[in-house]
Short mmCIF file of C-alpha atoms and ligand atoms in Angstrom, two decimals:
data_model
loop_
_atom_site.label_atom_id
_atom_site.label_comp_id
_atom_site.label_asym_id
_atom_site.label_seq_id
_atom_site.Cartn_x
_atom_site.Cartn_y
_atom_site.Cartn_z
CA MET M 1 -24.35 4.31 -18.32
CA GLN M 2 -24.44 7.96 -20.52
CA VAL M 3 -22.21 7.66 -23.48
CA PHE M 4 -19.58 9.18 -23.97
CA ASP M 5 -17.56 11.05 -26.91
CA LEU M 6 -13.80 10.21 -26.02
CA GLU M 7 -12.77 11.71 -30.02
CA GLN M 8 -14.83 14.74 -29.16
CA LEU M 9 -13.08 14.91 -26.26
CA LEU M 10 -9.66 14.96 -27.49
CA SER M 11 -10.86 17.31 -30.39
CA GLY M 12 -10.96 19.80 -28.18
CA ASN M 13 -14.83 19.95 -27.92
CA ARG M 14 -15.90 21.90 -24.89
CA ARG M 15 -18.65 20.06 -24.32
CA ALA M 16 -17.61 17.25 -24.53
CA LEU M 17 -14.82 18.21 -21.47
CA ALA M 18 -17.03 19.87 -19.41
CA LYS M 19 -19.04 16.53 -19.51
CA ALA M 20 -16.68 14.63 -17.95
CA ILE M 21 -15.42 16.55 -15.48
CA THR M 22 -19.07 16.58 -13.96
CA LEU M 23 -18.71 12.56 -13.96
CA VAL M 24 -15.12 13.06 -11.97
CA GLU M 25 -17.14 15.26 -9.52
CA SER M 26 -20.21 13.34 -9.56
CA LYS M 27 -20.69 11.73 -6.29
CA LEU M 28 -22.61 8.98 -7.96
CA PRO M 29 -20.67 5.24 -8.00
CA THR M 30 -21.96 4.72 -11.28
CA HIS M 31 -20.62 7.76 -12.35
CA ARG M 32 -16.92 7.17 -10.52
CA GLU M 33 -16.63 4.24 -12.52
CA GLN M 34 -17.32 6.41 -16.11
CA ALA M 35 -15.39 8.66 -14.98
CA GLN M 36 -12.43 6.32 -14.24
CA GLN M 37 -12.77 4.37 -17.21
CA ILE M 38 -12.41 7.63 -18.76
CA LEU M 39 -9.30 8.57 -17.09
CA GLU M 40 -7.69 5.49 -18.43
CA GLN M 41 -8.56 6.12 -22.16
CA VAL M 42 -7.01 9.84 -21.95
CA LEU M 43 -3.83 8.83 -19.88
CA PRO M 44 -2.46 8.31 -23.05
CA HIS M 45 -3.00 11.66 -24.39
CA SER M 46 -2.16 14.14 -21.26
CA GLY M 47 0.61 15.56 -19.64
CA ASN M 48 1.55 17.27 -23.16
CA SER M 49 1.29 20.89 -20.85
CA ILE M 50 3.22 22.98 -18.39
CA ARG M 51 1.12 22.54 -14.78
CA ILE M 52 1.61 26.06 -12.82
CA GLY M 53 0.24 26.50 -9.30
CA ILE M 54 -0.26 30.33 -8.12
CA THR M 55 -1.03 31.21 -4.23
CA GLY M 56 -1.44 34.23 -2.45
CA VAL M 57 -3.48 35.71 0.22
CA PRO M 58 -7.09 36.99 -0.55
CA GLY M 59 -6.72 40.57 -2.11
CA VAL M 60 -3.29 40.17 -3.68
CA GLY M 61 -4.48 39.88 -7.22
CA LYS M 62 -4.72 36.89 -8.58
CA SER M 63 -8.03 37.19 -10.53
CA THR M 64 -6.93 39.49 -11.98
CA PHE M 65 -3.29 37.86 -12.79
CA ILE M 66 -4.80 35.53 -13.85
CA GLU M 67 -6.82 37.29 -16.40
CA ALA M 68 -3.63 39.37 -17.65
CA PHE M 69 -1.88 36.22 -17.58
CA GLY M 70 -4.03 34.05 -19.19
CA LEU M 71 -4.64 36.74 -22.06
CA TYR M 72 -1.19 37.18 -22.56
CA LEU M 73 -0.79 33.11 -23.14
CA ILE M 74 -3.96 33.27 -25.37
CA GLY M 75 -2.22 36.02 -27.50
CA GLN M 76 1.35 33.09 -27.67
CA GLY M 77 -1.38 30.82 -29.44
CA LYS M 78 -1.57 28.81 -26.38
CA LYS M 79 -4.57 27.43 -24.96
CA VAL M 80 -4.91 27.96 -20.98
CA ALA M 81 -7.28 26.06 -18.85
CA VAL M 82 -8.10 27.46 -14.98
CA LEU M 83 -8.62 25.30 -12.20
CA ALA M 84 -9.30 26.35 -8.36
CA VAL M 85 -8.84 24.10 -5.50
CA ASP M 86 -10.58 26.49 -2.70
CA PRO M 87 -10.22 24.77 0.72
CA SER M 88 -13.19 26.59 2.07
CA SER M 89 -16.06 25.59 -1.01
CA PRO M 90 -16.50 22.41 1.21
CA ILE M 91 -17.12 24.04 4.49
CA ALA M 92 -20.88 25.60 5.00
CA GLY M 93 -20.83 26.56 0.81
CA GLY M 94 -18.95 29.45 1.56
CA SER M 95 -16.06 30.26 -1.15
CA ILE M 96 -12.82 32.41 -1.16
CA LEU M 97 -12.33 31.96 -4.73
CA GLY M 98 -15.73 31.27 -6.40
CA ASP M 99 -18.33 34.08 -5.09
CA LYS M 100 -17.08 36.95 -7.05
CA THR M 101 -17.29 37.76 -10.66
CA ARG M 102 -13.98 37.10 -11.45
CA MET M 103 -11.83 36.80 -15.01
CA GLU M 104 -14.64 37.63 -16.87
CA GLU M 105 -12.30 38.65 -20.48
CA LEU M 106 -10.22 35.46 -20.16
CA SER M 107 -13.97 33.55 -19.21
CA ARG M 108 -15.19 35.00 -22.48
CA ALA M 109 -12.23 33.84 -24.90
CA GLU M 110 -11.65 31.51 -26.85
CA GLY M 111 -8.75 29.42 -25.69
CA ALA M 112 -9.79 29.61 -22.27
CA PHE M 113 -11.34 26.83 -19.92
CA ILE M 114 -12.68 27.99 -16.65
CA ARG M 115 -13.79 26.17 -14.13
CA PRO M 116 -14.20 26.69 -9.88
CA SER M 117 -13.35 24.46 -7.43
CA PRO M 118 -14.96 20.92 -6.69
CA SER M 119 -17.18 20.91 -3.71
CA GLU M 120 -15.41 18.33 -1.08
CA GLY M 121 -14.68 15.17 -2.86
CA ALA M 122 -14.48 11.43 -1.39
CA LEU M 123 -11.44 10.02 -1.54
CA GLY M 124 -8.69 11.54 -2.02
CA GLY M 125 -10.55 15.53 -1.58
CA VAL M 126 -10.61 18.25 -4.02
CA ALA M 127 -7.40 16.87 -4.74
CA GLN M 128 -7.80 13.98 -6.12
CA LYS M 129 -10.30 15.75 -8.25
CA THR M 130 -8.44 18.58 -9.38
CA ARG M 131 -5.64 16.29 -10.78
CA GLU M 132 -8.49 14.49 -12.81
CA THR M 133 -9.64 17.45 -14.45
CA MET M 134 -6.19 18.55 -15.01
CA LEU M 135 -5.60 15.64 -17.09
CA LEU M 136 -8.93 15.99 -18.83
CA CYS M 137 -8.38 19.68 -19.80
CA GLU M 138 -4.29 18.19 -21.25
CA ALA M 139 -6.28 15.78 -23.53
CA ALA M 140 -8.77 17.86 -24.81
CA GLY M 141 -5.39 20.17 -25.78
CA TYR M 142 -4.88 22.87 -23.08
CA ASP M 143 -1.11 23.44 -22.94
CA VAL M 144 -0.95 25.36 -19.78
CA ILE M 145 -2.54 24.44 -16.84
CA LEU M 146 -3.27 27.10 -14.10
CA VAL M 147 -3.93 25.96 -10.81
CA GLU M 148 -4.95 28.74 -8.19
CA THR M 149 -5.20 28.19 -4.41
CA VAL M 150 -5.70 30.25 -0.86
CA GLY M 151 -2.83 30.87 1.04
CA VAL M 152 -4.51 30.41 4.25
CA GLY M 153 -3.66 26.31 4.57
CA GLN M 154 -3.57 23.06 3.66
CA SER M 155 -4.17 23.71 -0.11
CA GLU M 156 -1.14 24.88 -1.16
CA TYR M 157 0.93 21.75 -0.11
CA GLU M 158 -1.91 20.15 -2.48
CA VAL M 159 -1.29 22.21 -5.02
CA ALA M 160 2.45 22.24 -5.14
CA GLY M 161 2.37 18.56 -5.34
CA MET M 162 0.10 18.68 -8.41
CA VAL M 163 1.85 21.19 -10.19
CA ASP M 164 5.67 21.68 -12.19
CA PHE M 165 6.21 24.57 -10.89
CA PHE M 166 4.13 26.53 -7.38
CA MET M 167 3.97 30.96 -7.84
CA VAL M 168 3.10 33.02 -4.74
CA LEU M 169 2.31 36.54 -5.43
CA MET M 170 2.83 38.41 -2.77
CA LEU M 171 2.05 42.24 -1.94
CA PRO M 172 4.65 45.08 -1.98
CA GLY M 173 5.48 45.71 1.58
CA GLY M 174 7.45 43.36 2.71
CA GLY M 175 8.61 44.34 6.53
CA ASP M 176 5.58 42.60 8.57
CA GLU M 177 4.57 40.28 5.85
CA LEU M 178 8.21 38.92 5.43
CA GLN M 179 7.72 37.93 9.21
CA GLY M 180 4.04 36.95 8.53
CA ILE M 181 4.43 34.43 6.05
CA LYS M 182 4.76 31.04 6.73
CA LYS M 183 8.24 29.67 5.81
CA GLY M 184 6.94 26.50 4.76
CA ILE M 185 5.47 28.07 1.77
CA MET M 186 9.12 30.09 1.25
CA GLU M 187 10.36 26.61 0.75
CA LEU M 188 7.27 25.48 -1.70
CA ALA M 189 7.87 28.19 -4.28
CA ASP M 190 9.80 28.42 -7.24
CA ALA M 191 9.25 31.66 -7.42
CA LEU M 192 8.00 34.79 -5.69
CA VAL M 193 5.86 37.37 -7.54
CA ILE M 194 5.30 40.90 -6.14
CA ASN M 195 2.42 42.27 -7.67
CA LYS M 196 0.95 45.75 -8.08
CA ALA M 197 4.27 46.95 -8.80
CA ASP M 198 2.54 50.04 -9.86
CA GLY M 199 2.05 53.58 -9.34
CA ASP M 200 3.18 54.63 -5.87
CA SER M 201 3.51 51.22 -5.21
CA GLU M 202 6.40 50.75 -7.57
CA ARG M 203 9.11 51.66 -5.43
CA LEU M 204 8.57 49.84 -2.75
CA ALA M 205 7.45 46.89 -4.77
CA GLN M 206 11.10 46.95 -6.07
CA LEU M 207 12.36 46.65 -2.24
CA THR M 208 10.11 44.01 -1.13
CA ARG M 209 11.84 42.52 -3.85
CA GLN M 210 15.19 42.83 -2.67
CA GLN M 211 14.19 42.01 1.39
CA TYR M 212 12.43 38.65 -0.82
CA THR M 213 15.72 38.06 -2.59
CA SER M 214 17.81 37.79 0.51
CA ALA M 215 14.92 35.75 2.91
CA MET M 216 15.34 33.30 -0.32
CA ASN M 217 19.12 33.00 -0.41
CA LEU M 218 18.98 32.00 3.27
CA LEU M 219 16.60 28.68 2.41
CA ARG M 220 18.87 26.03 1.19
CA HIS M 221 17.69 24.79 -2.23
CA THR M 222 18.59 21.66 -3.14
CA SER M 223 17.53 21.58 -6.70
CA PHE M 224 19.07 22.96 -9.91
CA TRP M 225 16.55 25.97 -9.81
CA THR M 226 16.98 29.31 -7.46
CA PRO M 227 14.04 30.53 -6.87
CA ARG M 228 13.33 33.64 -8.92
CA VAL M 229 11.76 36.90 -7.32
CA MET M 230 9.95 39.67 -9.30
CA THR M 231 7.65 42.47 -9.54
CA CYS M 232 4.88 42.72 -11.78
CA SER M 233 1.64 44.80 -12.21
CA ALA M 234 -1.46 42.51 -13.01
CA LEU M 235 -3.73 45.64 -13.31
CA LYS M 236 -1.27 47.53 -15.39
CA ASN M 237 -0.24 44.28 -17.33
CA ILE M 238 3.22 44.97 -16.73
CA ASN M 239 6.45 42.06 -16.27
CA ILE M 240 3.21 39.20 -17.29
CA ASP M 241 5.72 38.70 -20.12
CA ALA M 242 8.29 37.94 -18.05
CA VAL M 243 6.84 35.95 -15.59
CA TRP M 244 6.41 33.90 -18.60
CA GLY M 245 9.49 33.97 -19.73
CA MET M 246 10.73 32.95 -16.24
CA LEU M 247 9.18 29.86 -16.39
CA VAL M 248 10.12 29.00 -20.27
CA ASP M 249 13.29 29.32 -18.90
CA TYR M 250 12.66 26.89 -15.63
CA CYS M 251 10.90 24.35 -18.43
CA SER M 252 14.02 24.45 -20.58
CA GLN M 253 15.88 23.81 -17.64
CA SER M 254 14.07 21.49 -15.55
CA LYS M 255 13.83 19.37 -19.37
CA GLN M 256 17.75 19.51 -19.23
CA GLU M 257 18.45 18.23 -16.53
CA GLY M 258 15.86 15.40 -16.51
CA ALA M 259 13.77 17.10 -13.96
CA PHE M 260 10.96 18.01 -15.01
CA ASP M 261 9.32 14.26 -15.95
CA ALA M 262 11.20 12.97 -12.55
CA LYS M 263 9.17 15.82 -10.36
CA ARG M 264 5.92 14.35 -11.95
CA ALA M 265 7.00 10.68 -11.33
CA ARG M 266 7.66 11.19 -8.26
CA GLN M 267 4.11 13.28 -7.56
CA ASN M 268 2.45 10.46 -8.97
CA ARG M 269 4.36 8.38 -7.00
CA ASP M 270 3.56 10.26 -3.95
CA TRP M 271 -0.24 10.66 -4.37
CA MET M 272 -0.59 6.38 -5.31
CA HIS M 273 0.79 6.06 -1.41
CA HIS M 274 -1.54 8.92 -0.65
CA LEU M 275 -4.54 7.15 -1.71
CA VAL M 276 -3.39 3.67 -1.08
CA ARG M 277 -2.92 5.41 2.98
CA GLU M 278 -6.94 6.46 2.50
CA MET M 279 -7.91 3.64 1.23
CA LEU M 280 -6.64 1.12 4.25
CA MET M 281 -7.94 3.82 6.57
CA LEU M 282 -11.47 3.60 5.04
CA LYS M 283 -11.02 -0.15 4.44
CA LEU M 284 -9.97 -0.15 8.69
CA GLN M 285 -13.08 1.97 9.87
CA GLN M 286 -15.77 -0.05 7.66
CA ASN M 287 -14.49 -3.21 9.29
CA PRO M 288 -16.91 -4.67 11.50
CA ALA M 289 -14.69 -6.84 13.20
CA VAL M 290 -12.16 -3.38 14.44
CA LYS M 291 -15.34 -1.69 15.04
CA GLY M 292 -16.15 -3.42 17.03
CA MET M 293 -12.96 -3.72 19.22
CA LEU M 294 -11.78 -0.38 18.82
CA PRO M 295 -14.12 1.13 21.98
CA GLY M 296 -12.14 -1.19 24.38
CA LEU M 297 -8.56 -1.21 22.44
CA GLU M 298 -9.04 2.94 23.17
CA LYS M 299 -10.19 3.19 26.60
CA ASP M 300 -6.82 -0.45 27.41
CA VAL M 301 -4.41 2.08 26.24
CA ALA M 302 -5.57 5.02 27.35
CA GLN M 303 -5.57 3.85 30.86
CA GLY M 304 -2.22 2.48 30.32
CA GLN M 305 -2.96 -1.70 30.49
CA THR M 306 -1.79 -2.06 26.93
CA THR M 307 0.72 -0.76 24.88
CA ALA M 308 -0.45 1.84 21.38
CA TYR M 309 1.75 -1.33 19.76
CA ALA M 310 -0.01 -4.13 20.88
CA ALA M 311 -3.44 -2.59 20.79
CA ALA M 312 -2.50 -1.48 16.61
CA ARG M 313 -1.67 -4.92 16.19
CA GLN M 314 -4.65 -6.62 17.70
CA ILE M 315 -6.80 -4.36 15.22
CA MET M 316 -3.87 -5.04 11.90
CA ASP M 317 -4.38 -8.55 12.82
CA ALA M 318 -8.13 -8.24 12.72
CA LEU M 319 -8.26 -6.73 9.21
P1 LIG I 401 -7.74 37.96 -5.16
O1 LIG I 401 -8.81 38.02 -4.16
O2 LIG I 401 -6.09 37.24 -5.18
O3 LIG I 401 -8.30 37.38 -6.57
O4 LIG I 401 -7.27 38.98 -5.95
P2 LIG I 401 -8.26 40.35 -6.71
O5 LIG I 401 -7.99 40.38 -7.91
O6 LIG I 401 -9.96 40.13 -6.47
O7 LIG I 401 -7.63 41.76 -6.75
C1 LIG I 401 -7.97 42.34 -5.45
C2 LIG I 401 -8.11 43.89 -5.88
O8 LIG I 401 -6.72 44.57 -6.10
C3 LIG I 401 -8.85 44.32 -6.67
O9 LIG I 401 -9.72 45.54 -6.18
C4 LIG I 401 -7.72 44.62 -7.81
O10 LIG I 401 -8.16 45.54 -8.83
C5 LIG I 401 -6.36 45.11 -7.31
N1 LIG I 401 -5.47 44.71 -8.18
C6 LIG I 401 -5.51 43.19 -9.01
N2 LIG I 401 -3.84 43.58 -9.22
C7 LIG I 401 -3.48 44.40 -9.17
C8 LIG I 401 -2.59 45.38 -9.64
O11 LIG I 401 -1.58 45.32 -10.26
N3 LIG I 401 -2.33 46.61 -9.06
C9 LIG I 401 -3.08 47.15 -8.60
N4 LIG I 401 -3.06 48.65 -8.18
N5 LIG I 401 -3.63 46.78 -7.87
C10 LIG I 401 -4.67 45.39 -8.25
#
């Protein structure tokens, strides 16, 4: 077992943090075990942050925004960790988020810690590793955690399920896009931020903001918070402070309502259930008795010789 210095991590030492994350991301069972021990120890020191999810199609300006936003926050005395959940990285090594030179200035900043997406994890997948890394960053004193993902599929749901606030970056020029954006994503969003509101696009961005504002008002919102629609320019550093202002607003309102902690508690509970389901499936797949009877049962069910219910019962009984 490697020696690990918890005090170093808690004091904000980057090397200790990077080492702990390496253990979390490792495939070796001994490393996983050590990572779990570290996580148990850091848990009481975690949680003192605001966790922000950021998504948007490739090219919308996510890395430009995170660079501008991160540098602004560092200017405000914050420590900022940037994590990524990249759905493409496990597949054939191709990555949407990882391969360009991104956030150069931010990555050199003293108060910033940037970690690319882990490659596919075993139980719980990439999301599990990102959740664990988030706890480590919090224990190391990072008070704003930005979790970036690409708006192309399932990963938005995973990220929305691990953050306090979920933000969708958009391009000026609603029309077609308004149709194209998945309704589900709109429902996840606590804010839509229309980026590139500068130069010739400024007017269009304002128009787009009006359109999205009406579209968002059509959705029914059950919580205390009505999702905001704003514009910004990551490139020209316009309205970046207003985005932070909105987040501060959200935090104080949700804490007043008791919703902040409640949401985290719910996320933790949901994730536990998710892991239990995954663990059960794994156990099922590895069980020799189940393995032996499965092909026959599948055939019987397909041919209508037994009911799906009866077959499922037999499998459960074999477990
Ligand atoms: P990502 O793929 O979502 O991470 O997008 P990038 O941050 O790589 O940005 C894609 C392109 O849009 C780059 O050429 C950026 O310079 C440009 N871009 C990003 N933000 C802005 C902005 O606020 N205004 C303008 N005009 N261009 C921007």
